[in-house]
Coordinates of C-alpha atoms in Angstrom, one line a residue:
M1177 CA 127.6 158.2 -81.2
N1178 CA 130.5 156.3 -79.8
K1179 CA 132.5 154.8 -82.7
E1180 CA 134.9 152.0 -82.0
V1181 CA 138.1 153.1 -83.6
P1182 CA 140.5 150.2 -84.3
T1183 CA 144.1 150.5 -83.2
R1184 CA 146.3 151.8 -86.0
K1185 CA 149.4 150.0 -87.2
S1186 CA 152.7 151.8 -86.8
L1187 CA 154.1 153.7 -89.8
R1188 CA 156.8 151.0 -90.4
E1189 CA 154.2 148.2 -90.6
R1190 CA 152.0 150.2 -92.9
V1191 CA 154.9 151.0 -95.3
A1192 CA 156.0 147.3 -95.2
D1193 CA 152.4 146.2 -96.0
R1194 CA 152.2 148.6 -98.9
K1195 CA 155.5 147.4 -100.3
R1196 CA 154.1 143.9 -100.2
G1197 CA 150.9 145.0 -101.9
I1198 CA 148.7 144.7 -98.9
H1199 CA 146.2 147.5 -98.5
D1200 CA 144.0 147.9 -95.5
V1201 CA 140.4 148.8 -96.6
P1202 CA 138.2 150.1 -93.8
P1203 CA 135.0 148.0 -93.5
M1204 CA 131.9 149.6 -95.1
S1205 CA 129.1 150.4 -92.7
E1206 CA 125.9 148.4 -93.0
R1207 CA 123.8 151.4 -94.0
K1208 CA 126.3 152.3 -96.8
S1209 CA 126.4 148.7 -98.1
K1210 CA 122.6 148.6 -98.2
L1211 CA 122.5 151.9 -100.1
T1212 CA 125.0 150.7 -102.7
K1213 CA 123.1 147.5 -103.2
V1214 CA 119.8 149.4 -103.7
L1215 CA 121.5 151.9 -106.1
K1216 CA 123.2 149.2 -108.1
R1217 CA 119.9 147.3 -108.5
F1218 CA 118.1 150.5 -109.5
F1219 CA 120.7 151.3 -112.1
V1220 CA 120.8 147.8 -113.5
I1221 CA 117.0 147.7 -113.8
T1222 CA 116.9 151.1 -115.4
Q1223 CA 119.6 150.2 -117.9
Y1224 CA 118.0 146.9 -119.0
L1225 CA 114.5 148.3 -119.0
G1226 CA 115.6 151.2 -121.2
L1227 CA 117.4 148.9 -123.6
L1228 CA 114.4 146.5 -123.8
L1229 CA 112.0 149.3 -124.5
L1230 CA 114.4 150.7 -127.1
V1231 CA 114.5 147.4 -128.9
L1232 CA 110.7 147.1 -128.8
S1233 CA 110.3 150.6 -130.2
L1234 CA 112.8 149.8 -132.9
G1235 CA 110.7 146.8 -133.8
G1236 CA 107.6 149.1 -134.0
I1237 CA 109.5 151.5 -136.2
V1238 CA 110.6 148.8 -138.6
T1239 CA 107.0 147.4 -138.9
D1240 CA 105.6 150.9 -139.6
N1241 CA 107.9 151.4 -142.6
Y1242 CA 110.4 153.4 -140.6
E1243 CA 108.0 156.1 -139.5
L1244 CA 108.7 157.7 -136.2
K1245 CA 105.4 158.1 -134.3
N1246 CA 106.6 159.4 -131.0
V1247 CA 110.2 160.7 -130.7
N1248 CA 109.7 161.7 -127.1
L1249 CA 109.4 158.0 -126.0
I1250 CA 112.6 157.1 -127.8
I1251 CA 114.4 160.0 -126.0
L1252 CA 112.9 158.7 -122.7
Y1253 CA 114.1 155.2 -123.4
C1254 CA 117.6 156.4 -124.4
S1255 CA 117.9 158.5 -121.3
M1256 CA 116.8 155.5 -119.1
F1257 CA 119.5 153.4 -120.6
L1258 CA 122.1 156.1 -120.3
V1259 CA 121.2 156.9 -116.7
G1260 CA 121.5 153.2 -115.8
R1261 CA 124.8 152.8 -117.6
F1262 CA 126.5 155.9 -116.2
G1263 CA 125.2 155.1 -112.8
I1264 CA 126.8 151.7 -112.8
I1265 CA 130.1 153.2 -114.1
V1266 CA 130.0 155.8 -111.3
L1267 CA 129.4 153.2 -108.6
K1268 CA 132.2 151.1 -110.0
S1269 CA 134.6 154.0 -110.0
F1270 CA 133.7 154.9 -106.4
H1271 CA 134.3 151.3 -105.4
M1272 CA 137.7 151.3 -107.2
F1273 CA 139.0 154.5 -105.6
K1274 CA 138.2 153.6 -102.0

């Protein structure tokens, strides 16, 4: 478990860099980057699949003279869409506040 720690800049250099608008972002580990890629794909697929199924169920509702046959499926599709959407928002917020 030896981690290579890069040498740290002096306080004067760091303050000068911050005043110029330069921020040092530590590199993301390979495992963490793979995890974020997989999570982002999962959330995007969940969001679009939920939205597609909602649109298809809306088409079925319209063709059946606006009768709701299975409300539980609509709740499931809405929750799929919302889980995907909020997951993407959370991932973006974590990326923004690194």
